[in-house]
mmCIF file of C-alpha atoms in Angstrom:
data_model
loop_
_atom_site.group_PDB
_atom_site.id
_atom_site.type_symbol
_atom_site.label_atom_id
_atom_site.label_comp_id
_atom_site.label_asym_id
_atom_site.label_seq_id
_atom_site.Cartn_x
_atom_site.Cartn_y
_atom_site.Cartn_z
ATOM 1 C CA UNK H 1 8.038 14.887 17.959
ATOM 2 C CA UNK H 2 5.035 13.204 15.794
ATOM 3 C CA UNK H 3 2.189 15.032 14.222
ATOM 4 C CA UNK H 4 -0.398 14.073 17.143
ATOM 5 C CA UNK H 5 2.008 15.296 19.995
ATOM 6 C CA UNK H 6 2.286 18.693 18.104
ATOM 7 C CA UNK H 7 -1.150 18.899 17.575
ATOM 8 C CA UNK H 8 -1.881 18.261 21.262
ATOM 9 C CA UNK H 9 0.746 20.999 22.251
ATOM 10 C CA UNK H 10 -1.047 23.519 20.083
ATOM 11 C CA UNK H 11 -4.538 22.420 21.094
ATOM 12 C CA UNK H 12 -3.074 22.926 24.881
ATOM 13 C CA UNK H 13 -1.703 26.370 23.857
ATOM 14 C CA UNK H 14 -4.818 27.452 22.160
ATOM 15 C CA UNK H 15 -7.070 26.338 25.148
ATOM 16 C CA UNK H 16 -4.778 28.307 27.580
ATOM 17 C CA UNK H 17 -5.138 31.284 25.084
ATOM 18 C CA UNK H 18 -8.728 31.139 25.128
ATOM 19 C CA UNK H 19 -8.808 30.732 28.821
ATOM 20 C CA UNK H 20 -6.570 33.828 29.334
ATOM 21 C CA UNK H 21 -8.982 35.847 26.797
ATOM 22 C CA UNK H 22 -11.994 34.690 28.637
ATOM 23 C CA UNK H 23 -10.880 36.083 31.826
ATOM 24 C CA UNK H 24 -11.327 39.759 30.422
ATOM 25 C CA UNK H 25 -14.750 41.255 30.904
ATOM 26 C CA UNK H 26 -15.389 42.961 27.604
ATOM 27 C CA UNK H 27 -16.950 46.681 27.820
ATOM 28 C CA UNK H 28 -17.952 48.909 24.985
ATOM 29 C CA UNK H 29 -18.389 52.513 25.856
ATOM 30 C CA UNK H 30 -20.029 55.212 23.765
ATOM 31 C CA UNK H 31 -19.622 59.034 24.127
ATOM 32 C CA UNK H 32 -21.194 61.521 21.630
ATOM 33 C CA UNK H 33 -19.597 64.817 20.666
ATOM 34 C CA UNK H 34 -21.002 68.149 20.232
ATOM 35 C CA UNK H 35 -24.678 68.706 19.396
ATOM 36 C CA UNK H 36 -24.858 71.553 16.692
ATOM 37 C CA UNK H 37 -28.869 71.383 16.755
ATOM 38 C CA UNK H 38 -31.199 73.540 18.910
ATOM 39 C CA UNK H 39 -33.024 70.889 20.192
ATOM 40 C CA UNK H 40 -30.964 68.014 21.240
ATOM 41 C CA UNK H 41 -32.042 64.525 21.855
ATOM 42 C CA UNK H 42 -30.583 61.603 23.591
ATOM 43 C CA UNK H 43 -28.184 59.378 21.592
ATOM 44 C CA UNK H 44 -29.616 55.933 22.231
ATOM 45 C CA UNK H 45 -30.634 55.164 18.591
ATOM 46 C CA UNK H 46 -27.134 56.200 17.433
ATOM 47 C CA UNK H 47 -25.454 54.051 20.180
ATOM 48 C CA UNK H 48 -27.874 50.950 19.593
ATOM 49 C CA UNK H 49 -27.666 51.208 15.850
ATOM 50 C CA UNK H 50 -23.759 51.349 15.670
ATOM 51 C CA UNK H 51 -23.694 48.399 18.408
ATOM 52 C CA UNK H 52 -25.768 46.257 16.384
ATOM 53 C CA UNK H 53 -24.041 46.910 12.896
ATOM 54 C CA UNK H 54 -20.764 45.988 14.572
ATOM 55 C CA UNK H 55 -22.241 42.912 16.094
ATOM 56 C CA UNK H 56 -23.734 41.779 12.778
ATOM 57 C CA UNK H 57 -20.172 42.372 10.848
ATOM 58 C CA UNK H 58 -18.452 40.357 13.592
ATOM 59 C CA UNK H 59 -21.011 37.479 13.354
ATOM 60 C CA UNK H 60 -20.091 37.115 9.849
ATOM 61 C CA UNK H 61 -16.557 37.115 10.571
ATOM 62 C CA UNK H 62 -17.329 34.418 13.402
ATOM 63 C CA UNK H 63 -15.865 36.954 16.125
ATOM 64 C CA UNK H 64 -18.978 37.756 18.010
ATOM 65 C CA UNK H 65 -17.399 36.561 21.393
ATOM 66 C CA UNK H 66 -15.292 39.781 21.143
ATOM 67 C CA UNK H 67 -18.624 42.168 21.294
ATOM 68 C CA UNK H 68 -20.839 42.225 24.250
ATOM 69 C CA UNK H 69 -24.492 41.999 24.162
ATOM 70 C CA UNK H 70 -25.116 45.419 26.321
ATOM 71 C CA UNK H 71 -22.964 48.566 26.257
ATOM 72 C CA UNK H 72 -22.408 51.723 28.278
ATOM 73 C CA UNK H 73 -24.028 54.968 26.587
ATOM 74 C CA UNK H 74 -23.048 58.272 28.007
ATOM 75 C CA UNK H 75 -24.845 61.380 27.737
ATOM 76 C CA UNK H 76 -23.683 64.902 28.685
ATOM 77 C CA UNK H 77 -24.514 68.511 27.994
ATOM 78 C CA UNK H 78 -28.199 68.404 27.617
ATOM 79 C CA UNK H 79 -31.255 68.093 29.777
ATOM 80 C CA UNK H 80 -31.357 64.346 30.387
ATOM 81 C CA UNK H 81 -33.135 63.374 33.572
ATOM 82 C CA UNK H 82 -30.288 61.229 34.889
ATOM 83 C CA UNK H 83 -30.312 62.043 38.569
ATOM 84 C CA UNK H 84 -26.389 61.593 38.436
ATOM 85 C CA UNK H 85 -25.980 64.294 35.742
ATOM 86 C CA UNK H 86 -24.487 67.348 37.202
ATOM 87 C CA UNK H 87 -24.864 71.020 36.042
ATOM 88 C CA UNK H 88 -23.863 70.390 32.112
ATOM 89 C CA UNK H 89 -27.395 69.574 31.792
ATOM 90 C CA UNK H 90 -28.443 73.140 31.204
ATOM 91 C CA UNK H 91 -25.694 73.747 28.449
ATOM 92 C CA UNK H 92 -27.955 72.836 25.466
ATOM 93 C CA UNK H 93 -30.722 74.895 27.013
ATOM 94 C CA UNK H 94 -28.664 77.956 27.535
ATOM 95 C CA UNK H 95 -26.954 77.542 23.920
ATOM 96 C CA UNK H 96 -30.695 77.469 22.471
ATOM 97 C CA UNK H 97 -31.713 80.672 24.372
ATOM 98 C CA UNK H 98 -28.656 82.663 23.214
ATOM 99 C CA UNK H 99 -28.785 81.203 19.753
ATOM 100 C CA UNK H 100 -32.252 82.022 19.191
ATOM 101 C CA UNK H 101 -31.650 85.798 20.295
ATOM 102 C CA UNK H 102 -28.655 86.210 18.019
ATOM 103 C CA UNK H 103 -30.370 84.580 15.110
ATOM 104 C CA UNK H 104 -33.350 86.652 15.560
ATOM 105 C CA UNK H 105 -31.241 89.815 15.651
ATOM 106 C CA UNK H 106 -29.377 88.837 12.430
ATOM 107 C CA UNK H 107 -32.813 88.016 10.645
ATOM 108 C CA UNK H 108 -34.072 91.682 11.634
ATOM 109 C CA UNK H 109 -30.785 93.260 10.111
ATOM 110 C CA UNK H 110 -31.494 94.086 6.433
ATOM 111 C CA UNK H 111 -28.348 93.957 4.113
ATOM 112 C CA UNK H 112 -28.984 94.138 0.262
ATOM 113 C CA UNK H 113 -25.109 93.774 -0.567
ATOM 114 C CA UNK H 114 -23.948 90.751 -2.635
ATOM 115 C CA UNK H 115 -22.155 88.183 -0.596
ATOM 116 C CA UNK H 116 -21.944 84.772 -1.970
ATOM 117 C CA UNK H 117 -20.074 83.581 1.221
ATOM 118 C CA UNK H 118 -23.656 84.456 3.110
ATOM 119 C CA UNK H 119 -25.036 81.057 2.166
ATOM 120 C CA UNK H 120 -22.330 79.151 4.095
ATOM 121 C CA UNK H 121 -22.374 81.688 7.021
ATOM 122 C CA UNK H 122 -25.711 80.738 8.130
ATOM 123 C CA UNK H 123 -24.660 76.937 8.579
ATOM 124 C CA UNK H 124 -21.547 77.890 10.277
ATOM 125 C CA UNK H 125 -23.140 80.579 12.400
ATOM 126 C CA UNK H 126 -25.373 77.693 13.855
ATOM 127 C CA UNK H 127 -22.667 75.323 14.100
ATOM 128 C CA UNK H 128 -20.744 77.783 16.204
ATOM 129 C CA UNK H 129 -23.725 78.838 18.599
ATOM 130 C CA UNK H 130 -24.896 75.241 19.232
ATOM 131 C CA UNK H 131 -21.663 73.292 18.400
ATOM 132 C CA UNK H 132 -18.248 75.055 19.203
ATOM 133 C CA UNK H 133 -19.909 76.488 22.368
ATOM 134 C CA UNK H 134 -19.798 72.808 23.633
ATOM 135 C CA UNK H 135 -15.900 72.675 23.045
ATOM 136 C CA UNK H 136 -15.445 76.258 24.577
ATOM 137 C CA UNK H 137 -17.427 75.117 27.725
ATOM 138 C CA UNK H 138 -15.157 71.850 28.228
ATOM 139 C CA UNK H 139 -12.080 73.519 27.952
ATOM 140 C CA UNK H 140 -12.764 76.255 30.386
ATOM 141 C CA UNK H 141 -12.001 74.771 34.030
ATOM 142 C CA UNK H 142 -15.413 75.017 35.680
ATOM 143 C CA UNK H 143 -17.001 73.172 32.465
ATOM 144 C CA UNK H 144 -14.318 70.525 32.187
ATOM 145 C CA UNK H 145 -14.856 69.560 35.869
ATOM 146 C CA UNK H 146 -18.575 69.713 35.404
ATOM 147 C CA UNK H 147 -18.627 67.543 32.210
ATOM 148 C CA UNK H 148 -15.752 65.057 33.645
ATOM 149 C CA UNK H 149 -17.945 64.754 36.590
ATOM 150 C CA UNK H 150 -21.003 63.588 34.647
ATOM 151 C CA UNK H 151 -19.078 61.447 32.166
ATOM 152 C CA UNK H 152 -16.533 59.717 34.640
ATOM 153 C CA UNK H 153 -19.175 59.094 37.250
ATOM 154 C CA UNK H 154 -21.484 57.486 34.527
ATOM 155 C CA UNK H 155 -18.730 55.262 33.308
ATOM 156 C CA UNK H 156 -17.758 54.495 36.765
ATOM 157 C CA UNK H 157 -20.857 53.407 38.033
ATOM 158 C CA UNK H 158 -21.862 51.203 35.066
ATOM 159 C CA UNK H 159 -18.344 49.605 35.319
ATOM 160 C CA UNK H 160 -19.034 48.706 38.954
ATOM 161 C CA UNK H 161 -22.425 47.111 37.618
ATOM 162 C CA UNK H 162 -20.481 45.091 34.979
ATOM 163 C CA UNK H 163 -17.821 44.087 37.661
ATOM 164 C CA UNK H 164 -18.123 44.842 41.273
ATOM 165 C CA UNK H 165 -14.688 44.273 42.016
ATOM 166 C CA UNK H 166 -13.456 46.074 38.830
ATOM 167 C CA UNK H 167 -11.089 43.161 37.906
ATOM 168 C CA UNK H 168 -9.805 42.009 34.498
ATOM 169 C CA UNK H 169 -11.782 44.784 32.485
ATOM 170 C CA UNK H 170 -11.297 44.952 28.717
ATOM 171 C CA UNK H 171 -12.495 48.595 27.467
ATOM 172 C CA UNK H 172 -13.543 49.662 24.051
ATOM 173 C CA UNK H 173 -14.311 53.332 23.520
ATOM 174 C CA UNK H 174 -16.411 54.599 20.412
ATOM 175 C CA UNK H 175 -16.411 58.153 20.503
ATOM 176 C CA UNK H 176 -17.466 61.308 18.132
ATOM 177 C CA UNK H 177 -16.118 64.595 18.044
ATOM 178 C CA UNK H 178 -15.590 66.340 21.510
ATOM 179 C CA UNK H 179 -16.659 62.673 23.019
ATOM 180 C CA UNK H 180 -13.112 61.417 21.890
ATOM 181 C CA UNK H 181 -11.420 64.190 23.839
ATOM 182 C CA UNK H 182 -13.458 63.448 27.030
ATOM 183 C CA UNK H 183 -12.632 59.591 26.538
ATOM 184 C CA UNK H 184 -8.940 60.568 26.127
ATOM 185 C CA UNK H 185 -9.068 62.375 29.374
ATOM 186 C CA UNK H 186 -10.417 59.478 31.106
ATOM 187 C CA UNK H 187 -8.035 57.042 29.767
ATOM 188 C CA UNK H 188 -5.209 59.487 30.919
ATOM 189 C CA UNK H 189 -6.792 59.726 34.297
ATOM 190 C CA UNK H 190 -7.016 56.018 34.968
ATOM 191 C CA UNK H 191 -3.677 54.670 32.968
ATOM 192 C CA UNK H 192 -0.903 57.513 33.503
ATOM 193 C CA UNK H 193 1.294 56.700 36.207
ATOM 194 C CA UNK H 194 1.461 60.275 37.886
ATOM 195 C CA UNK H 195 -0.459 61.026 40.878
ATOM 196 C CA UNK H 196 -4.143 61.918 40.279
ATOM 197 C CA UNK H 197 -5.185 65.358 40.550
ATOM 198 C CA UNK H 198 -7.367 66.733 43.052
ATOM 199 C CA UNK H 199 -10.288 67.344 40.498
ATOM 200 C CA UNK H 200 -10.369 63.546 39.783
ATOM 201 C CA UNK H 201 -9.618 61.864 43.290
ATOM 202 C CA UNK H 202 -13.106 62.886 44.459
ATOM 203 C CA UNK H 203 -14.691 60.554 42.016
ATOM 204 C CA UNK H 204 -15.941 57.553 43.363
ATOM 205 C CA UNK H 205 -14.248 54.326 41.908
ATOM 206 C CA UNK H 206 -11.640 56.295 40.023
ATOM 207 C CA UNK H 207 -9.085 55.566 42.598
ATOM 208 C CA UNK H 208 -9.772 51.991 42.742
ATOM 209 C CA UNK H 209 -9.656 51.504 39.045
ATOM 210 C CA UNK H 210 -6.555 53.463 38.578
ATOM 211 C CA UNK H 211 -4.971 50.869 40.844
ATOM 212 C CA UNK H 212 -6.336 47.835 38.979
ATOM 213 C CA UNK H 213 -5.018 49.550 35.745
ATOM 214 C CA UNK H 214 -1.636 49.964 37.117
ATOM 215 C CA UNK H 215 -1.736 46.138 38.133
ATOM 216 C CA UNK H 216 -2.357 45.466 34.468
ATOM 217 C CA UNK H 217 -6.151 44.230 35.319
ATOM 218 C CA UNK H 218 -7.675 46.894 32.969
ATOM 219 C CA UNK H 219 -6.802 47.245 29.547
ATOM 220 C CA UNK H 220 -7.727 49.244 26.228
ATOM 221 C CA UNK H 221 -8.692 46.817 23.681
ATOM 222 C CA UNK H 222 -9.648 49.507 21.251
ATOM 223 C CA UNK H 223 -10.145 53.436 20.878
ATOM 224 C CA UNK H 224 -12.440 54.241 17.893
ATOM 225 C CA UNK H 225 -12.754 58.171 17.479
ATOM 226 C CA UNK H 226 -14.419 60.001 14.807
ATOM 227 C CA UNK H 227 -13.886 63.582 13.540
ATOM 228 C CA UNK H 228 -11.821 64.029 16.500
ATOM 229 C CA UNK H 229 -10.639 67.679 17.452
ATOM 230 C CA UNK H 230 -7.730 66.179 19.898
ATOM 231 C CA UNK H 231 -5.214 67.592 17.499
ATOM 232 C CA UNK H 232 -5.787 71.374 18.638
ATOM 233 C CA UNK H 233 -7.458 70.588 22.069
ATOM 234 C CA UNK H 234 -4.219 68.499 23.244
ATOM 235 C CA UNK H 235 -2.754 71.942 23.807
ATOM 236 C CA UNK H 236 -4.567 72.763 27.150
ATOM 237 C CA UNK H 237 -1.411 72.887 29.558
ATOM 238 C CA UNK H 238 1.908 74.656 29.748
ATOM 239 C CA UNK H 239 3.713 71.126 30.288
ATOM 240 C CA UNK H 240 2.062 69.778 26.871
ATOM 241 C CA UNK H 241 3.013 72.918 24.811
ATOM 242 C CA UNK H 242 6.518 72.705 26.094
ATOM 243 C CA UNK H 243 6.470 69.175 25.198
ATOM 244 C CA UNK H 244 5.374 69.787 21.851
ATOM 245 C CA UNK H 245 7.309 72.883 21.112
ATOM 246 C CA UNK H 246 10.325 70.896 21.888
ATOM 247 C CA UNK H 247 9.603 68.353 19.147
ATOM 248 C CA UNK H 248 8.590 65.403 21.318
ATOM 249 C CA UNK H 249 5.456 63.239 21.008
ATOM 250 C CA UNK H 250 2.976 61.667 23.500
ATOM 251 C CA UNK H 251 3.679 58.113 25.021
ATOM 252 C CA UNK H 252 0.673 56.331 23.836
ATOM 253 C CA UNK H 253 1.034 54.039 27.213
ATOM 254 C CA UNK H 254 -0.203 57.095 28.966
ATOM 255 C CA UNK H 255 -3.639 56.536 27.703
ATOM 256 C CA UNK H 256 -3.371 52.671 28.141
ATOM 257 C CA UNK H 257 -2.188 51.631 24.835
ATOM 258 C CA UNK H 258 -0.023 49.129 26.724
ATOM 259 C CA UNK H 259 1.635 46.039 25.065
ATOM 260 C CA UNK H 260 -0.887 43.148 25.511
ATOM 261 C CA UNK H 261 0.130 39.689 23.793
ATOM 262 C CA UNK H 262 -3.680 39.072 22.739
ATOM 263 C CA UNK H 263 -4.369 42.429 21.390
ATOM 264 C CA UNK H 264 -3.112 43.474 17.955
ATOM 265 C CA UNK H 265 -2.386 46.859 16.468
ATOM 266 C CA UNK H 266 -3.808 49.547 15.584
ATOM 267 C CA UNK H 267 -5.315 50.075 19.135
ATOM 268 C CA UNK H 268 -6.314 53.553 18.407
ATOM 269 C CA UNK H 269 -8.238 54.314 14.943
ATOM 270 C CA UNK H 270 -9.365 57.709 14.043
ATOM 271 C CA UNK H 271 -11.704 58.078 11.366
ATOM 272 C CA UNK H 272 -11.758 61.317 9.319
ATOM 273 C CA UNK H 273 -12.038 62.920 6.008
ATOM 274 C CA UNK H 274 -9.871 65.398 3.995
ATOM 275 C CA UNK H 275 -12.793 67.870 4.398
ATOM 276 C CA UNK H 276 -13.138 67.663 8.098
ATOM 277 C CA UNK H 277 -11.809 70.945 9.415
ATOM 278 C CA UNK H 278 -11.548 69.688 12.911
#
């Protein structure tokens, strides 16, 4: 076999690879985490800035084709005007009302004892009142269902706009803090092979997306999480508690980290630092 024949074969294989790769509709989804502030604003600036930065980096690496121009940005837990958002839009407002009352009462309480830890207590108290309460809301049954309805519906409706048939979708999730937990739950809802729960089956488009995923026509390209509290929050059911108590680990295929010829590892990357308590 001469060099020209080998080159033709290699070119043909590369052409087939590019054709197969181009059949996937790349979609990037951003989900923010807790918002430990009294006044919450939308995250469009953060989403857009990060998206453009990654795009510029890929352009330097000549890999721009892997990064779509548009993205799906999800908002939850504060007063957005999105008509599709459910009752979780009152969460930040309620936290602010309660937090202001608590902090005002603390300020009125005079205590002249010396406590060096008090400097850190102020910041930790605000984090708990305005941030950790987001987590508490999500892990409770009613809050979890409400936030999932908001986030899942947003993603599903946007995916329908991207590709009405939900065919050959390639997903990349970029999520911070509690947003990574919600994304994890969304991926589990569409990729695990168990029957969908009643709390999931009513969502428009989810059943259809699950069927596509089971046929290998929806894939998780990358899952990037930042400061993720998945470690403790994964213990939200007796089944999982027994699973880990027995020394077992989770099957990554349950959240869509399935073997794909064109996708290299690692598929899930979690960014964290040593001082991150979560």
